[in-house]
């Protein structure tokens, strides 16, 4: 079977389920060619309001259906994702310009997230007994109640993975979803959603709206019972402010300026090959990819030579197969930003060791994976997120210097440590200020660990997705206590006087028994 750009008829079939009454469409371009891929219907604020109303109605029955019924549906969806993988791969490549291999990572991640949440939701959210203040006299339980309908805003760069990591735990927890999809990733999201609809998720339960976030983003946040946002720090702050107006909870995964530390005990060739993927997967358009590298001077010579050589060997391509190592930037805006960062750095004295050029001979938005040295604080790419295939390599003299340089950032999303000693790598990892840290891997260890929380520190965000923490975002904890009648709780002064002594004795006894 041959694979290529999503057919316009397939696109039309998917986009007919967008919540829209505006009658307007916008062209979506194919990054590989710059041609119009399809015309996307766009929503307006009233469509968002209507989508929430329908989702709320559907959510009531979905929540009452229970964990077992939801698990069956989600596991069927898991199987459909795998069965429809080629369509999903075609959609991701068509919209984002990724290689086939990096699109496959998305499909695999979406399936993993679905399987985890389907199988874990009951054990994480079924509720539990808690120790009461006065044992036997009071019993206490915690129950978890679905929040309602979540508003989820996702970007274009990882449409399947980032949608799945927020939408699927919301569904597993018994919530509905109104998702604002970036125009450039809408087809991939709609193909993902269709698998869940066909598996048994009510169509109204998971609504998709599209359009300019400046016009409909506020409505998505305003009506939500919980908000998830993935994107830039600047926009995330605005989303948080909007959510705060209604005291709505939010999780925000925002920007990063991720550091990779290369210690003096690495195998230079092996570490360089892993570092290349850490920096240039999806052409750097990944919130957890590496943009800063600190290399110990003892291995700097051989490591940098191997790193430059491995980067220069990367194959750029537009194939809908596994022939290319890296693909395209996704838009003209991305190309402009990357070009501006490299031009600014070079004009201020940075040196290009590899790449540094746009490649219009391959496609309109292609840019070579680029290694810079001599990057200083007055350069734009020193502290600001490039979100493209540019890494700044700096030489450090000690392990502590590398740790301090890595932590000297407003961001704290992801970091990496390469070391010949696993124990040493873990020790250094514990000193880094980031929500996730990978040892001898760039980002895929933590990114793929769907049983573990993922999120940022500092200006890289608040809240966590994945794991039990990711599920519990979408529920309210409700404490229910009951008086057993074994002993009447004091109500009057004389009753307090009579029970004060026994209660003090109980407090001392519980401490002696180490009972919380």
XYZ file of C-alpha atoms in Angstrom:
516
model
C 0.000 0.000 0.000
C 1.408 3.398 -0.955
C 1.133 6.363 1.351
C 1.019 10.068 0.613
C -0.775 13.267 1.521
C -4.224 12.931 3.017
C -6.780 12.882 0.223
C -9.114 15.896 0.143
C -12.123 13.576 0.292
C -10.760 11.948 3.440
C -10.109 15.397 4.885
C -13.649 16.493 4.110
C -15.025 13.366 5.785
C -13.093 14.083 8.954
C -13.733 17.824 9.145
C -17.498 17.550 8.769
C -17.616 16.702 12.471
C -16.039 19.967 13.609
C -18.422 22.048 15.702
C -19.008 24.998 13.386
C -21.838 27.105 12.033
C -19.687 29.924 10.700
C -19.577 28.641 7.126
C -15.983 29.920 6.893
C -12.938 27.886 5.979
C -9.217 28.555 6.086
C -6.578 26.888 3.925
C -4.166 24.522 5.668
C -0.819 24.097 3.913
C 1.237 20.939 3.533
C 4.718 21.624 4.992
C 6.463 19.349 2.512
C 5.245 21.357 -0.498
C 3.658 24.606 0.681
C 0.518 23.690 -1.294
C -2.997 23.751 0.149
C -3.633 20.443 1.858
C -7.313 21.080 2.557
C -9.773 23.811 3.530
C -10.597 23.658 7.213
C -13.989 24.752 8.570
C -13.564 27.104 11.527
C -15.714 27.613 14.598
C -17.026 30.695 16.329
C -17.718 31.399 19.993
C -21.340 30.295 19.757
C -20.166 26.927 18.418
C -17.998 26.516 21.495
C -20.946 27.283 23.761
C -23.136 24.757 21.932
C -20.374 22.128 22.062
C -20.161 22.494 25.842
C -23.926 22.124 26.194
C -23.959 18.897 24.196
C -20.878 17.555 25.972
C -22.454 18.202 29.386
C -25.530 16.223 28.419
C -23.447 13.312 27.112
C -21.121 13.408 30.120
C -23.864 12.573 32.602
C -24.535 9.181 31.017
C -20.829 8.545 30.401
C -20.019 9.110 34.072
C -22.895 6.881 35.208
C -21.733 4.089 32.876
C -18.865 3.338 35.265
C -15.228 2.339 34.978
C -15.813 -1.077 33.458
C -17.890 0.246 30.559
C -15.436 3.060 29.876
C -12.525 0.625 29.967
C -14.157 -1.577 27.322
C -14.676 1.376 25.009
C -11.162 2.757 25.464
C -9.520 -0.614 24.889
C -11.486 -1.000 21.650
C -10.220 2.440 20.664
C -6.659 1.313 21.447
C -7.017 -1.532 18.962
C -8.512 0.748 16.321
C -5.584 3.149 16.662
C -3.182 0.331 15.870
C -5.344 -0.955 13.027
C -5.598 2.544 11.490
C -1.969 3.435 12.048
C -1.207 4.096 8.378
C -3.997 6.663 8.075
C -2.805 8.320 11.280
C 0.809 8.332 10.066
C -0.246 9.893 6.760
C -2.258 12.566 8.586
C 0.581 13.488 10.952
C 3.140 13.687 8.160
C 0.806 15.667 5.918
C 0.123 18.313 8.568
C 3.400 18.566 10.491
C 6.152 17.609 8.049
C 7.521 14.906 10.364
C 9.328 11.838 9.138
C 7.498 8.527 9.138
C 9.513 7.333 12.125
C 8.752 10.383 14.227
C 5.075 10.161 13.260
C 5.152 6.520 14.400
C 6.295 7.692 17.830
C 3.063 9.666 18.039
C 0.827 6.718 17.152
C 2.644 4.479 19.619
C 2.363 7.123 22.344
C -1.362 7.640 21.737
C -1.956 3.890 22.023
C 0.150 3.674 25.202
C -1.731 6.550 26.809
C -5.074 4.980 25.907
C -4.128 1.579 27.286
C -2.721 3.011 30.518
C -5.741 5.163 31.316
C -8.237 2.470 30.380
C -6.590 -0.017 32.718
C -5.611 2.364 35.536
C -8.620 4.637 35.990
C -10.546 2.357 38.343
C -7.661 1.653 40.702
C -6.635 5.320 40.814
C -10.096 6.865 41.090
C -12.406 4.336 42.734
C -12.028 5.954 46.152
C -10.656 4.627 49.417
C -11.011 4.554 53.169
C -8.948 7.065 55.126
C -8.113 7.099 58.821
C -10.512 9.286 60.753
C -9.713 11.664 63.576
C -11.243 9.345 66.169
C -10.977 5.695 65.081
C -14.139 3.573 65.372
C -16.182 6.616 66.337
C -15.956 8.166 62.877
C -15.381 6.460 59.528
C -14.019 8.394 56.554
C -13.856 7.711 52.843
C -12.611 9.729 49.890
C -14.544 9.530 46.643
C -13.592 11.050 43.314
C -16.224 12.848 41.285
C -15.655 13.780 37.611
C -15.303 17.533 37.231
C -17.626 17.672 34.221
C -16.364 18.922 30.869
C -12.711 19.753 30.313
C -11.563 22.436 27.911
C -8.406 21.210 26.200
C -6.247 23.408 23.973
C -3.593 21.566 21.969
C -0.847 22.758 19.574
C 0.190 21.625 16.110
C 3.558 20.031 16.776
C 2.500 16.696 18.349
C -1.213 16.505 17.537
C -1.795 12.848 18.433
C 0.423 12.565 21.507
C -0.558 15.830 23.152
C -4.258 15.341 22.447
C -4.171 11.818 23.854
C -2.299 12.786 27.029
C -5.058 15.219 28.003
C -8.226 13.938 26.333
C -7.971 10.232 27.172
C -7.501 10.582 30.962
C -10.416 13.018 30.978
C -12.608 10.414 29.258
C -11.329 7.629 31.514
C -12.205 9.726 34.572
C -15.779 10.154 33.330
C -15.496 13.671 31.919
C -16.514 15.175 28.606
C -14.151 17.185 26.420
C -14.294 20.267 24.243
C -10.980 20.395 22.428
C -9.642 23.413 20.621
C -7.382 21.937 17.936
C -4.735 23.999 16.214
C -5.685 24.348 12.554
C -2.431 22.721 11.457
C -3.106 19.567 13.510
C -6.870 19.254 13.188
C -6.949 16.370 10.697
C -4.724 14.199 12.871
C -6.863 14.943 15.922
C -10.082 14.239 14.051
C -8.704 10.911 12.785
C -7.739 10.057 16.368
C -11.173 11.058 17.625
C -12.950 9.010 14.959
C -11.315 5.837 16.254
C -12.765 6.571 19.698
C -16.193 7.385 18.281
C -16.200 4.117 16.352
C -15.153 2.320 19.539
C -18.201 3.660 21.385
C -17.366 7.107 22.763
C -20.486 9.270 22.271
C -19.826 11.793 19.522
C -21.017 14.762 21.573
C -18.831 13.753 24.520
C -15.645 14.750 22.663
C -16.224 17.880 20.602
C -13.557 19.508 18.432
C -13.551 23.221 17.620
C -11.104 25.074 15.390
C -10.116 28.599 14.532
C -8.059 31.470 15.817
C -7.402 31.181 19.535
C -7.773 34.947 19.898
C -11.437 34.599 18.908
C -12.548 31.297 20.437
C -9.866 30.450 23.003
C -11.530 32.564 25.649
C -14.816 30.721 25.190
C -13.058 27.350 25.533
C -11.621 28.452 28.888
C -14.685 30.335 30.116
C -17.065 27.372 29.940
C -14.664 24.656 31.111
C -14.791 22.839 34.442
C -11.046 22.225 34.066
C -8.560 23.582 31.539
C -5.577 21.894 29.886
C -3.249 23.953 27.735
C -0.070 23.064 25.866
C 1.830 25.829 24.118
C 3.948 28.901 24.665
C 4.547 30.406 28.082
C 3.123 33.774 27.015
C -0.173 32.255 25.874
C -0.267 29.897 28.842
C -0.159 32.834 31.238
C -3.183 34.371 29.482
C -5.049 31.069 29.691
C -4.257 30.817 33.401
C -5.485 34.367 33.998
C -8.726 33.620 32.172
C -9.246 30.411 34.164
C -8.555 32.254 37.415
C -11.482 34.598 36.743
C -13.848 31.679 37.394
C -11.561 29.821 39.850
C -11.221 27.013 37.314
C -8.332 24.604 37.784
C -5.752 24.315 35.020
C -2.701 22.336 33.977
C -0.285 24.098 31.653
C 2.654 22.581 29.800
C 4.599 25.520 28.431
C 7.945 26.393 26.861
C 11.363 24.950 27.524
C 15.036 25.665 26.974
C 16.179 22.158 27.706
C 19.749 21.338 28.652
C 21.844 18.234 27.993
C 24.920 17.583 30.135
C 27.724 15.458 28.655
C 29.988 14.240 31.470
C 33.632 13.282 31.151
C 33.084 9.507 31.280
C 30.928 9.053 28.157
C 31.641 7.014 25.063
C 31.927 9.934 22.632
C 30.528 8.202 19.539
C 27.569 6.583 21.276
C 26.698 9.729 23.233
C 26.911 11.886 20.102
C 24.476 9.642 18.210
C 21.963 9.850 21.070
C 22.464 13.610 21.376
C 21.622 14.099 17.689
C 18.188 12.574 18.214
C 17.674 14.528 21.441
C 18.243 17.788 19.546
C 16.775 17.211 16.107
C 13.849 14.802 16.378
C 10.844 16.442 14.692
C 13.374 19.083 13.631
C 13.444 20.428 17.174
C 9.736 21.291 17.203
C 9.189 19.541 20.500
C 8.803 21.127 23.902
C 11.211 18.637 25.504
C 13.943 18.608 22.831
C 17.471 19.810 23.621
C 18.525 23.383 22.780
C 21.493 23.794 25.170
C 24.395 21.386 25.581
C 27.151 21.526 28.204
C 30.119 19.274 27.412
C 32.940 18.523 29.868
C 36.243 19.701 28.430
C 37.862 16.282 28.981
C 35.662 14.771 26.229
C 34.838 17.937 24.286
C 37.200 17.265 21.376
C 36.072 13.740 20.448
C 32.434 14.327 21.393
C 31.997 17.500 19.351
C 33.710 15.902 16.330
C 31.378 12.910 16.509
C 28.353 15.123 17.148
C 29.076 17.328 14.128
C 29.760 14.315 11.916
C 26.570 12.517 12.965
C 24.494 15.679 12.480
C 25.963 16.263 9.030
C 25.015 12.709 7.993
C 21.310 13.218 8.721
C 19.059 12.721 5.705
C 16.395 15.367 5.146
C 13.415 14.218 3.128
C 9.724 14.343 2.300
C 9.010 10.638 1.905
C 5.955 8.932 3.341
C 8.215 6.031 4.268
C 11.176 5.507 6.578
C 13.824 6.895 4.212
C 14.440 10.239 5.975
C 16.027 10.956 9.345
C 14.497 14.422 9.747
C 11.655 16.212 8.043
C 10.475 19.777 7.642
C 9.598 22.695 9.826
C 5.845 23.061 9.869
C 5.242 26.623 8.740
C 6.728 29.820 7.380
C 6.531 31.292 10.878
C 8.708 28.477 12.179
C 11.211 28.945 9.377
C 11.347 32.685 10.023
C 11.978 32.194 13.740
C 14.742 29.627 13.260
C 16.406 31.719 10.549
C 16.255 34.833 12.728
C 17.850 33.060 15.701
C 20.711 31.660 13.628
C 21.298 34.927 11.745
C 21.336 36.913 14.982
C 23.775 34.504 16.661
C 26.190 34.483 13.727
C 26.079 38.271 13.389
C 27.096 38.552 17.052
C 30.015 36.156 16.792
C 28.669 32.604 17.107
C 30.224 29.883 14.940
C 28.229 27.375 12.889
C 29.719 23.880 13.166
C 26.980 22.151 11.153
C 23.917 23.232 9.200
C 22.838 26.838 9.449
C 20.962 27.022 6.150
C 17.441 26.790 4.845
C 16.936 24.096 2.206
C 14.265 25.256 -0.257
C 15.622 22.714 -2.740
C 13.969 20.013 -0.591
C 10.850 21.866 0.515
C 9.725 25.392 1.419
C 10.238 25.084 5.194
C 13.267 22.822 5.440
C 16.198 23.960 7.566
C 19.381 22.035 8.222
C 20.004 20.728 11.752
C 22.327 23.371 13.176
C 25.088 23.309 15.800
C 26.361 26.614 17.187
C 29.272 27.406 19.469
C 30.226 30.705 21.050
C 26.620 31.576 21.919
C 26.549 34.404 24.454
C 23.883 36.074 26.548
C 23.226 38.950 24.141
C 22.110 36.511 21.429
C 18.415 35.743 21.005
C 18.920 31.965 21.065
C 20.854 32.047 24.356
C 17.827 32.038 26.668
C 14.747 32.211 24.408
C 13.182 29.019 23.082
C 13.977 28.513 19.394
C 11.633 25.542 18.913
C 13.614 24.392 15.925
C 16.753 22.492 14.877
C 19.320 24.677 16.660
C 21.527 23.661 19.584
C 24.179 25.747 21.332
C 27.211 23.739 22.538
C 29.269 25.102 25.445
C 32.382 23.641 27.067
C 32.486 23.379 30.874
C 35.349 22.513 33.208
C 33.524 20.676 35.964
C 30.369 18.709 36.637
C 29.176 21.411 39.040
C 29.650 24.100 36.411
C 27.453 22.093 34.034
C 24.728 21.725 36.682
C 24.744 25.428 37.494
C 24.624 26.417 33.814
C 21.736 24.033 33.143
C 19.748 25.418 36.086
C 20.431 29.043 35.119
C 17.227 29.371 33.090
C 13.708 30.675 33.470
C 12.509 27.313 32.165
C 12.471 23.866 33.746
C 10.690 21.376 31.518
C 13.169 18.646 30.552
C 16.877 17.943 30.965
C 19.285 15.138 30.091
C 22.507 13.740 31.524
C 24.873 11.544 29.524
C 27.335 9.551 31.595
C 29.201 6.265 31.446
C 28.000 5.552 34.973
C 24.306 5.088 35.582
C 24.728 5.901 39.277
C 26.587 9.120 38.521
C 24.024 10.098 35.921
C 21.193 9.654 38.414
C 23.055 11.692 41.038
C 23.526 14.592 38.622
C 19.934 14.261 37.410
C 18.698 14.811 40.968
C 20.444 18.215 41.027
C 18.720 19.548 37.898
C 15.717 21.847 38.102
C 13.354 20.267 35.578
C 10.065 18.420 35.710
C 11.612 15.448 33.899
C 15.233 14.361 33.591
C 16.570 11.604 31.345
C 19.829 9.757 31.851
C 21.555 8.593 28.649
C 18.485 9.497 26.613
C 17.218 12.841 25.375
C 13.508 12.826 26.179
C 11.906 9.555 25.187
C 12.447 7.852 28.540
C 10.250 10.236 30.501
C 7.983 11.144 27.565
C 7.022 7.517 26.990
C 6.615 6.695 30.709
C 2.868 7.251 30.749
C 2.642 5.882 34.302
C 4.824 8.776 35.542
C 3.878 12.468 35.814
C 5.126 14.928 33.196
C 5.219 18.707 33.498
C 7.361 21.758 34.052
C 8.926 23.881 36.752
C 9.402 27.654 36.747
C 8.047 29.211 33.525
C 7.597 25.808 31.918
C 4.189 25.304 33.447
C 2.081 24.057 36.337
C 0.359 20.755 36.945
C 1.186 17.324 35.603
C -0.114 15.042 32.867
C 0.264 11.236 32.751
C 0.239 8.779 35.618
C -2.154 8.917 38.548
C -1.538 12.655 38.756
C -2.777 13.062 35.187
C -6.010 11.199 35.933
C -6.720 13.028 39.178
C -6.659 16.390 37.398
C -10.124 15.600 36.113
C -11.851 14.730 39.384
C -12.765 16.474 42.604
C -11.867 14.659 45.804
C -14.914 14.445 48.081
C -14.467 13.417 51.730
C -17.422 11.593 53.288
C -17.368 10.910 57.028
C -19.939 9.057 59.142
C -20.518 8.920 62.881
C -20.838 5.230 63.845
C -22.746 5.840 67.085
C -20.198 3.909 69.135
C -19.518 7.053 71.158
C -21.373 10.345 71.179
C -19.152 13.220 70.110
C -19.135 16.076 72.684
C -21.571 18.906 72.088
C -21.768 20.819 75.367
C -19.213 22.169 77.789
C -19.853 19.385 80.300
C -19.523 16.730 77.610
C -16.178 18.211 76.496
C -15.040 18.243 80.137
C -15.877 14.581 80.535
C -14.142 13.498 77.319
C -11.096 15.802 77.349
C -9.020 13.390 79.439
C -9.802 10.273 77.372
C -9.196 12.146 74.128
C -5.784 13.383 75.326
C -4.924 9.817 76.318
C -6.021 8.668 72.848
C -3.762 11.258 71.183
C -0.752 10.036 73.177
C -1.614 6.404 72.491
C -1.930 6.973 68.734
C 1.458 8.714 68.688
C 3.033 5.822 70.574
C 1.554 3.372 68.073
C 2.785 5.602 65.226
C -0.769 5.891 63.944
C -1.346 8.948 61.776
